[in-house]
mmCIF file of C-alpha atoms in Angstrom:
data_model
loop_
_atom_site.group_PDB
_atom_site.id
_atom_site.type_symbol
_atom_site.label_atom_id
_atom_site.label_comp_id
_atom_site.label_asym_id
_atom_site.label_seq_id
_atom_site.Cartn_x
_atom_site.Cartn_y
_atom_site.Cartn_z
ATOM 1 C CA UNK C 250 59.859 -20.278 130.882
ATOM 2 C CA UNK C 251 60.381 -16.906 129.864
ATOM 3 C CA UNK C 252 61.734 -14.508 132.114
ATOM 4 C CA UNK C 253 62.555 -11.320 130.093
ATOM 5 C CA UNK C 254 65.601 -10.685 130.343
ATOM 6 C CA UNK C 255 67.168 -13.195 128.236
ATOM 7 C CA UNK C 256 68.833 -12.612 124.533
ATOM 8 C CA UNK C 257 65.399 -12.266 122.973
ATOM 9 C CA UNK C 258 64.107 -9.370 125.601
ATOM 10 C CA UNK C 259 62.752 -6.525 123.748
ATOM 11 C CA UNK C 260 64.070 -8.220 120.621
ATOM 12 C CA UNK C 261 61.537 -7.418 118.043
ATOM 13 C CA UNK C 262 61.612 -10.792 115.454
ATOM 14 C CA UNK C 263 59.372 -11.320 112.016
ATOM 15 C CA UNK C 264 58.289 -14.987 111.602
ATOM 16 C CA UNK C 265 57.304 -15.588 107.648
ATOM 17 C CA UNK C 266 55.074 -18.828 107.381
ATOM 18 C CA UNK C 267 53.857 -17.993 111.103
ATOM 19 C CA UNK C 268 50.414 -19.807 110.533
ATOM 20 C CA UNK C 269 51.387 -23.479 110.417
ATOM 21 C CA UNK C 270 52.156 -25.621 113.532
ATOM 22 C CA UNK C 271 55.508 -24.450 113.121
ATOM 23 C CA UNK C 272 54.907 -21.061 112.820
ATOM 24 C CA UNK C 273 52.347 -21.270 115.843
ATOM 25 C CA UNK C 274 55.380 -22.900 118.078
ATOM 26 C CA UNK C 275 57.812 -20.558 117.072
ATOM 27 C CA UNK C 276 55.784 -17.414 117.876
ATOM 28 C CA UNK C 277 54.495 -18.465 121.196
ATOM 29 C CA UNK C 278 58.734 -19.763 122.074
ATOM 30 C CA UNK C 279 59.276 -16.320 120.866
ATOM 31 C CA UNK C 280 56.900 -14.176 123.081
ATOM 32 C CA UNK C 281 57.387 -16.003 125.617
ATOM 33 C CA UNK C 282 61.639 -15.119 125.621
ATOM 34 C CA UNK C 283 59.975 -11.783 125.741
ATOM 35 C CA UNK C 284 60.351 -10.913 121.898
ATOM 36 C CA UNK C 285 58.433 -8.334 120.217
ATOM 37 C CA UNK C 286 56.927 -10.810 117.185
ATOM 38 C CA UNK C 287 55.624 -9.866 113.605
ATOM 39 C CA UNK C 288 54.277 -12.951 111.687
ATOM 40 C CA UNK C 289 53.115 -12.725 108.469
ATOM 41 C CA UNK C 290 51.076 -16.116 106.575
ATOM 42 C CA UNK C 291 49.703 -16.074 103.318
ATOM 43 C CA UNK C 292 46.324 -17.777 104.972
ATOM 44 C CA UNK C 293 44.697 -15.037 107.064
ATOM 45 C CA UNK C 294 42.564 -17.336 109.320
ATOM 46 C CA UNK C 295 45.377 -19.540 110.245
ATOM 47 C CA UNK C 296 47.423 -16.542 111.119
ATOM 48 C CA UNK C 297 44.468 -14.875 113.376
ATOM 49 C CA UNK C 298 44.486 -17.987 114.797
ATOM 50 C CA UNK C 299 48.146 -18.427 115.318
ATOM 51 C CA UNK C 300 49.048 -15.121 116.968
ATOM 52 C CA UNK C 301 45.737 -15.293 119.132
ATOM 53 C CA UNK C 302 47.379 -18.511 120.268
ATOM 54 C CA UNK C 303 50.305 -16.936 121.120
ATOM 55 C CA UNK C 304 48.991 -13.657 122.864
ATOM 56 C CA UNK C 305 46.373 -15.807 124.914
ATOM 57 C CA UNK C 306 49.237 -17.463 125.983
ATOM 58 C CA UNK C 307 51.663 -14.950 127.046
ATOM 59 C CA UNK C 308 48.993 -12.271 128.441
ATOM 60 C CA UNK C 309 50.636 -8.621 127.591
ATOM 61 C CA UNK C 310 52.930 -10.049 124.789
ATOM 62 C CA UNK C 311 52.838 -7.940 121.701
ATOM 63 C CA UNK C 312 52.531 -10.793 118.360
ATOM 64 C CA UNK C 313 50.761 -8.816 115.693
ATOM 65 C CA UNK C 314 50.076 -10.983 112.186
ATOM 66 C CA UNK C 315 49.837 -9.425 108.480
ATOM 67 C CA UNK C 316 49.038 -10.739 105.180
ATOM 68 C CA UNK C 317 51.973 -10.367 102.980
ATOM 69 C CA UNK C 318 52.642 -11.695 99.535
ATOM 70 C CA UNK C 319 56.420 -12.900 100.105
ATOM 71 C CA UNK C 320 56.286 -13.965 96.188
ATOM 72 C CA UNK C 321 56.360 -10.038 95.864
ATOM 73 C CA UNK C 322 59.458 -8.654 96.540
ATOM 74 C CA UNK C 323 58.102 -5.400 96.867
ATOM 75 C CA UNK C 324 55.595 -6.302 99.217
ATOM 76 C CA UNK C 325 58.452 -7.907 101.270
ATOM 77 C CA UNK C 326 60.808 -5.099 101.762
ATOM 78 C CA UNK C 327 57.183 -3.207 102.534
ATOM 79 C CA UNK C 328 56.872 -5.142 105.294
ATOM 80 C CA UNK C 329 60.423 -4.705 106.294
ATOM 81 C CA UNK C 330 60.219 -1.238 106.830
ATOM 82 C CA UNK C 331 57.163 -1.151 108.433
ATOM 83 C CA UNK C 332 58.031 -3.576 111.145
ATOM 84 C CA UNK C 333 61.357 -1.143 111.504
ATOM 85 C CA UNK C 334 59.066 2.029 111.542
ATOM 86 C CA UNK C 335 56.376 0.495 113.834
ATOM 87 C CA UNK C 336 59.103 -1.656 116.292
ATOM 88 C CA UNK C 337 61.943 0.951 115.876
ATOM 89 C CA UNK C 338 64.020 -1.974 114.863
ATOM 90 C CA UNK C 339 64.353 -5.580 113.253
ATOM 91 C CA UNK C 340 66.116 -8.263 115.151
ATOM 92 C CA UNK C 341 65.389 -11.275 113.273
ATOM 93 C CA UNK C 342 63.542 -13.019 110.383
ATOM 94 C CA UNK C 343 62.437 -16.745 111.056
ATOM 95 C CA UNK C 344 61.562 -18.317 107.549
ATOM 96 C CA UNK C 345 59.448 -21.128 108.294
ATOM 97 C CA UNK C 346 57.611 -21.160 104.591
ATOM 98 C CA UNK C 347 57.221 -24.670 103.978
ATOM 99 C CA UNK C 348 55.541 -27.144 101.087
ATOM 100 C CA UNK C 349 56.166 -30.235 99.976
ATOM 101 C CA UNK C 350 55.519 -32.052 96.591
ATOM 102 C CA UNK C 351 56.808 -35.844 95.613
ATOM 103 C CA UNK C 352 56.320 -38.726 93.484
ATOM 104 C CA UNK C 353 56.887 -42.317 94.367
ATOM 105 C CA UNK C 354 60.123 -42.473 92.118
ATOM 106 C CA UNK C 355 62.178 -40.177 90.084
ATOM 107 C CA UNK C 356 60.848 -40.796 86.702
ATOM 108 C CA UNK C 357 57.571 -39.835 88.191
ATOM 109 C CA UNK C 358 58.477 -36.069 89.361
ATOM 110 C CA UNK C 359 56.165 -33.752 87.931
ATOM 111 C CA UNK C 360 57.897 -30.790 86.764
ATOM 112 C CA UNK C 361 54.777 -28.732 87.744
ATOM 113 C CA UNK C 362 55.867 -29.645 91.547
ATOM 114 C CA UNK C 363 59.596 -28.116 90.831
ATOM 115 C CA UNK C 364 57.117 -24.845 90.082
ATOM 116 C CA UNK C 365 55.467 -24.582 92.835
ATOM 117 C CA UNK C 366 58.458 -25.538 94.794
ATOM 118 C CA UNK C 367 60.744 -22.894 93.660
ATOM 119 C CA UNK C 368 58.682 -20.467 94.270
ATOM 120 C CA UNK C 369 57.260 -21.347 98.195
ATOM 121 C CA UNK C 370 60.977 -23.110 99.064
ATOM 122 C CA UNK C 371 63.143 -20.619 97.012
ATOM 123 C CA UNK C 372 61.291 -17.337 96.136
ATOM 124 C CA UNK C 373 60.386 -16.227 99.659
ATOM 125 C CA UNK C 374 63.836 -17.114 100.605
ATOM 126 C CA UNK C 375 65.031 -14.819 97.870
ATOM 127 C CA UNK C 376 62.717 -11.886 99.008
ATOM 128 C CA UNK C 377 63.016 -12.180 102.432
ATOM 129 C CA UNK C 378 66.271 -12.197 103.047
ATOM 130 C CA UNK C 379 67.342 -9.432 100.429
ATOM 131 C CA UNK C 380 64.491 -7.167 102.182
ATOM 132 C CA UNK C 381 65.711 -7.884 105.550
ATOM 133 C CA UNK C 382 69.564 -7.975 105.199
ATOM 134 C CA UNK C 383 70.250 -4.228 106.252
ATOM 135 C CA UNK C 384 67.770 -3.877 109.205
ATOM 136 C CA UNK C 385 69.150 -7.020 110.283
ATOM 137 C CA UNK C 386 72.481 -5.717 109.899
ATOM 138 C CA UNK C 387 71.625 -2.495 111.505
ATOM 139 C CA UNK C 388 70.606 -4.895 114.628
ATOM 140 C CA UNK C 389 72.871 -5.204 117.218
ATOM 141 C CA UNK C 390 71.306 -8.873 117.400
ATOM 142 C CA UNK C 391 70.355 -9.485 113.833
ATOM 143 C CA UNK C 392 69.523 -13.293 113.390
ATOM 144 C CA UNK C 393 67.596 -14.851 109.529
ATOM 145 C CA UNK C 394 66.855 -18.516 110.337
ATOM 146 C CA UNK C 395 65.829 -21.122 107.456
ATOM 147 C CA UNK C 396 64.585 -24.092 108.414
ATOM 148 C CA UNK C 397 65.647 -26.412 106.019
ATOM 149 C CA UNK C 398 65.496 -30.662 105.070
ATOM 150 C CA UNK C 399 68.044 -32.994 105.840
ATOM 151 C CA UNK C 400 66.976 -34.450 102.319
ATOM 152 C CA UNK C 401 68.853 -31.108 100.899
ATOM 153 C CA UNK C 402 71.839 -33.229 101.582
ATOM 154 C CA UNK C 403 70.719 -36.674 101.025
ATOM 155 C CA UNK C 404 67.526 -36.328 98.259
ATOM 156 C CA UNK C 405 65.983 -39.465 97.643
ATOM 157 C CA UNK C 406 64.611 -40.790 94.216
ATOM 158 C CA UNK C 407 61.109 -39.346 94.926
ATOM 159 C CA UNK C 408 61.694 -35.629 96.029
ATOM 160 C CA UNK C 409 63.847 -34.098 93.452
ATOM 161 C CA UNK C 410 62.313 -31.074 93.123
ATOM 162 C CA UNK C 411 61.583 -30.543 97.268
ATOM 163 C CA UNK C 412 65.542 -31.307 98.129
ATOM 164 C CA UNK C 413 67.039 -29.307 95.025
ATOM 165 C CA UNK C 414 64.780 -26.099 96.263
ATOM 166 C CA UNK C 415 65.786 -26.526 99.914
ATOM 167 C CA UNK C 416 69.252 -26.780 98.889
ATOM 168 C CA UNK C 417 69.411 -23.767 96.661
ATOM 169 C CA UNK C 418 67.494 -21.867 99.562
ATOM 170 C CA UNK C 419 70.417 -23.208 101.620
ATOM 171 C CA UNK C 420 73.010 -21.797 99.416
ATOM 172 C CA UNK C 421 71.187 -18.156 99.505
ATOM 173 C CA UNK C 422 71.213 -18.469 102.488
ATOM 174 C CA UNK C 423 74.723 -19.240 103.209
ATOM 175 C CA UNK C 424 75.435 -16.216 100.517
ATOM 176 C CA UNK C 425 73.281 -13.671 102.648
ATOM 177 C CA UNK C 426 75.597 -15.203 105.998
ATOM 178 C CA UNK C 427 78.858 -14.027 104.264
ATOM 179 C CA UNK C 428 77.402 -11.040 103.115
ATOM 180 C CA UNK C 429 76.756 -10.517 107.135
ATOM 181 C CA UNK C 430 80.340 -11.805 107.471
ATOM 182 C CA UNK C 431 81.947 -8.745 105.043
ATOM 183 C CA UNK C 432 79.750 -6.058 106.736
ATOM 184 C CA UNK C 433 81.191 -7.250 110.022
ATOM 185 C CA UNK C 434 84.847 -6.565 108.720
ATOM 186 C CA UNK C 435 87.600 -7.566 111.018
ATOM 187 C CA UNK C 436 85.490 -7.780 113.982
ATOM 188 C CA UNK C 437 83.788 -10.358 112.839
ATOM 189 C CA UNK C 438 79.788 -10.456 111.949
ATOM 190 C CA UNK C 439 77.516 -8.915 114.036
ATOM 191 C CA UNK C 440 74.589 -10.128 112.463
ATOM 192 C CA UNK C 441 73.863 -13.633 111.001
ATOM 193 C CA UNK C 442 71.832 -16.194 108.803
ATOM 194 C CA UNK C 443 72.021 -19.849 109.536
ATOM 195 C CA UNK C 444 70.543 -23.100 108.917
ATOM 196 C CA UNK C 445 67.982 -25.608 111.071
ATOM 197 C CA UNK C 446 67.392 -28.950 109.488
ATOM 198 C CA UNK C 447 65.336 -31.336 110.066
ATOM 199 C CA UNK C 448 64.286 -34.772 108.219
ATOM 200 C CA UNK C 449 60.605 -33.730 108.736
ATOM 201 C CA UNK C 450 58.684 -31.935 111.717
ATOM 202 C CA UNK C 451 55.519 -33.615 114.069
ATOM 203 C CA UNK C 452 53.369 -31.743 116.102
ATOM 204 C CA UNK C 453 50.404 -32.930 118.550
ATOM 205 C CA UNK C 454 47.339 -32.806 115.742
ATOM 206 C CA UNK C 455 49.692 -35.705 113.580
ATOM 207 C CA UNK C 456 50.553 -37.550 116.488
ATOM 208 C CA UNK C 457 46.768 -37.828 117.613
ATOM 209 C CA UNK C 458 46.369 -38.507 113.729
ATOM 210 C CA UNK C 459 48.271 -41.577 113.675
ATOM 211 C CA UNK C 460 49.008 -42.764 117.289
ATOM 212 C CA UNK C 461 50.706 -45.992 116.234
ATOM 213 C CA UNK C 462 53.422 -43.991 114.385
ATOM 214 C CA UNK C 463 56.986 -43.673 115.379
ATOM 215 C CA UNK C 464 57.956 -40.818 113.561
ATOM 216 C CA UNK C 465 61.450 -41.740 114.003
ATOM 217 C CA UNK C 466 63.978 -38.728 113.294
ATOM 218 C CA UNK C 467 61.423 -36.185 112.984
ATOM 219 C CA UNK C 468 61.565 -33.058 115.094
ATOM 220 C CA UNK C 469 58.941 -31.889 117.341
ATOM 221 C CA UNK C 470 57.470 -28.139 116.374
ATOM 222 C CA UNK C 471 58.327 -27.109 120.310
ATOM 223 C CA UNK C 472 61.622 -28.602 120.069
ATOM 224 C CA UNK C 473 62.429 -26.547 117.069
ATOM 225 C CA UNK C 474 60.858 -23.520 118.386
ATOM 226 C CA UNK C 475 63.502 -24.083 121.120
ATOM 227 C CA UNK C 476 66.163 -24.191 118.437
ATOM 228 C CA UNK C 477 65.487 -20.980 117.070
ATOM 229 C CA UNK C 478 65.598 -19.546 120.475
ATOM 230 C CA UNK C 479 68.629 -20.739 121.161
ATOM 231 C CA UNK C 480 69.988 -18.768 117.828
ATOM 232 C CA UNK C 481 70.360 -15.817 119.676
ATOM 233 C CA UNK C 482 71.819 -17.085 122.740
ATOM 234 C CA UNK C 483 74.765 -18.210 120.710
ATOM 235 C CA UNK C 484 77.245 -14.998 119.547
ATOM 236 C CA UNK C 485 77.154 -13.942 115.580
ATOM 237 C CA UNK C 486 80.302 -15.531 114.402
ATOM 238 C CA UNK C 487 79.485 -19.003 115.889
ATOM 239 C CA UNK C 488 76.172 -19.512 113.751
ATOM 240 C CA UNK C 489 76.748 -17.150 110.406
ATOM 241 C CA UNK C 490 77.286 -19.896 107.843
ATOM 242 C CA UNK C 491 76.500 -22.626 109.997
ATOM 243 C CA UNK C 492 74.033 -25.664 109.696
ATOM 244 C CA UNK C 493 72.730 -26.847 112.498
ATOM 245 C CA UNK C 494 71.386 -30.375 112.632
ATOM 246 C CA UNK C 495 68.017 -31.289 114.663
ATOM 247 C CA UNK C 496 68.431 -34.637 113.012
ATOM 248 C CA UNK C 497 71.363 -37.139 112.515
ATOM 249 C CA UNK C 498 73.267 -35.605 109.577
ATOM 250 C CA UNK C 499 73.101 -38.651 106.617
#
């Protein structure tokens, strides 16, 4: 696999949500390219667990975890500028917060869920990406990545609240990308944000779970860790403002 000299050498990338299964795929995908990588969880055993992962499996890799309260905005540019003071640079922010809350039908949404939602789905969108923006920007490779639903395009009946928060975290998103595209003036962006979606991730511990299912559509958490890999391989101006689909688009 990695072989260190690829678009992610020496890159030095933050990974918010790091402990989950995605968050464990994406930092051992991104050591592995050779990146420097910062994750952050809001669960401090899962993320001990996470980077240990990832550093037993790329011996010599440096993936250092923190505790940081992304609902804080101040705590989130914090954490900015220390990975910038420590690292000497920021080259990417991978949100990979996730949560999910639904109901069977519409009339049954709890409100409470849109709550909780808007905060994990929206919030740390919000804070990350305004605390990031200029060190990314001051990156000669400066990717944000949101993984996002396909359902933010196609909601159904019973997840209101989930699609309508991953499609307003879309649309900051998408805001922050032509914010990247004005700082890049005529020559274009130099940094950029951009959009993975998904209809839903698997991972091995689900599969093993439920070995009869087909989990048709879904997206393996190694095949999107290869995704967001492959953002930096691609040049600025062909992913700033772009969606990329990991699923058939509805």
């Amino acid at each position: 696999m990695g072989n260190g000299n690829g678009a992610l050498s020496g890159a030095v990338i933050a990974v918010a949500g790091a402990g989950g299964p995605a968050g464990r795929a994406a930092l051992q995908r991104l050591a592995d390219a050779g990146a420097t990588v910062v994750g952050s969880d809001n669960d401090p055993q899962r993320l001990a667990e996470a980077v240990d992962a990832a550093r037993y499996a790329h011996g010599g890799a440096t993936v250092v975890g923190e505790t940081v309260d992304l609902l804080d905005l101040q705590s989130t540019r914090d954490w900015a500028g220390r990975i910038e003071k420590d690292f000497g640079r920021v080259d990417g922010l991978v949100h990979l917060v996730g949560g999910w809350r639904g109901g069977a039908s519409f009339t049954d949404t709890e409100l409470a869920d849109w709550t909780l939602l808007e905060k994990l789905l929206i919030r740390t969108v919000q804070h990350t990406s305004l605390a990031f923006f200029d060190a990314l920007q001051r990156s000669d490779r400066g990717r944000y990545v949101l993984i996002s639903a396909a359902g933010a395009t196609k909601p159904t009946a019973g997840n209101a609240a989930y699609s309508a928060a991953k499609a307003a975290a879309e649309a900051w998103t998408l805001a922050m990308a032509d914010g990247f595209r004005k700082a890049g003036g005529e020559g274009g962006p130099t940094s950029a944000a951009t959009v993975l979606i998904v209809k839903a991730l698997v991972h091995d511990a689900m599969r093993a779970e439920r070995p009869n299912a087909k989990f048709a559509g879904f997206t393996d958490v190694k095949d999107l860790a290869e995704a967001i890999a492959g953002v930096w391989e691609k040049p600025a101006a062909e992913v700033n403002g772009n969606r990329l689909w990991l699923t058939e688009k509805p």
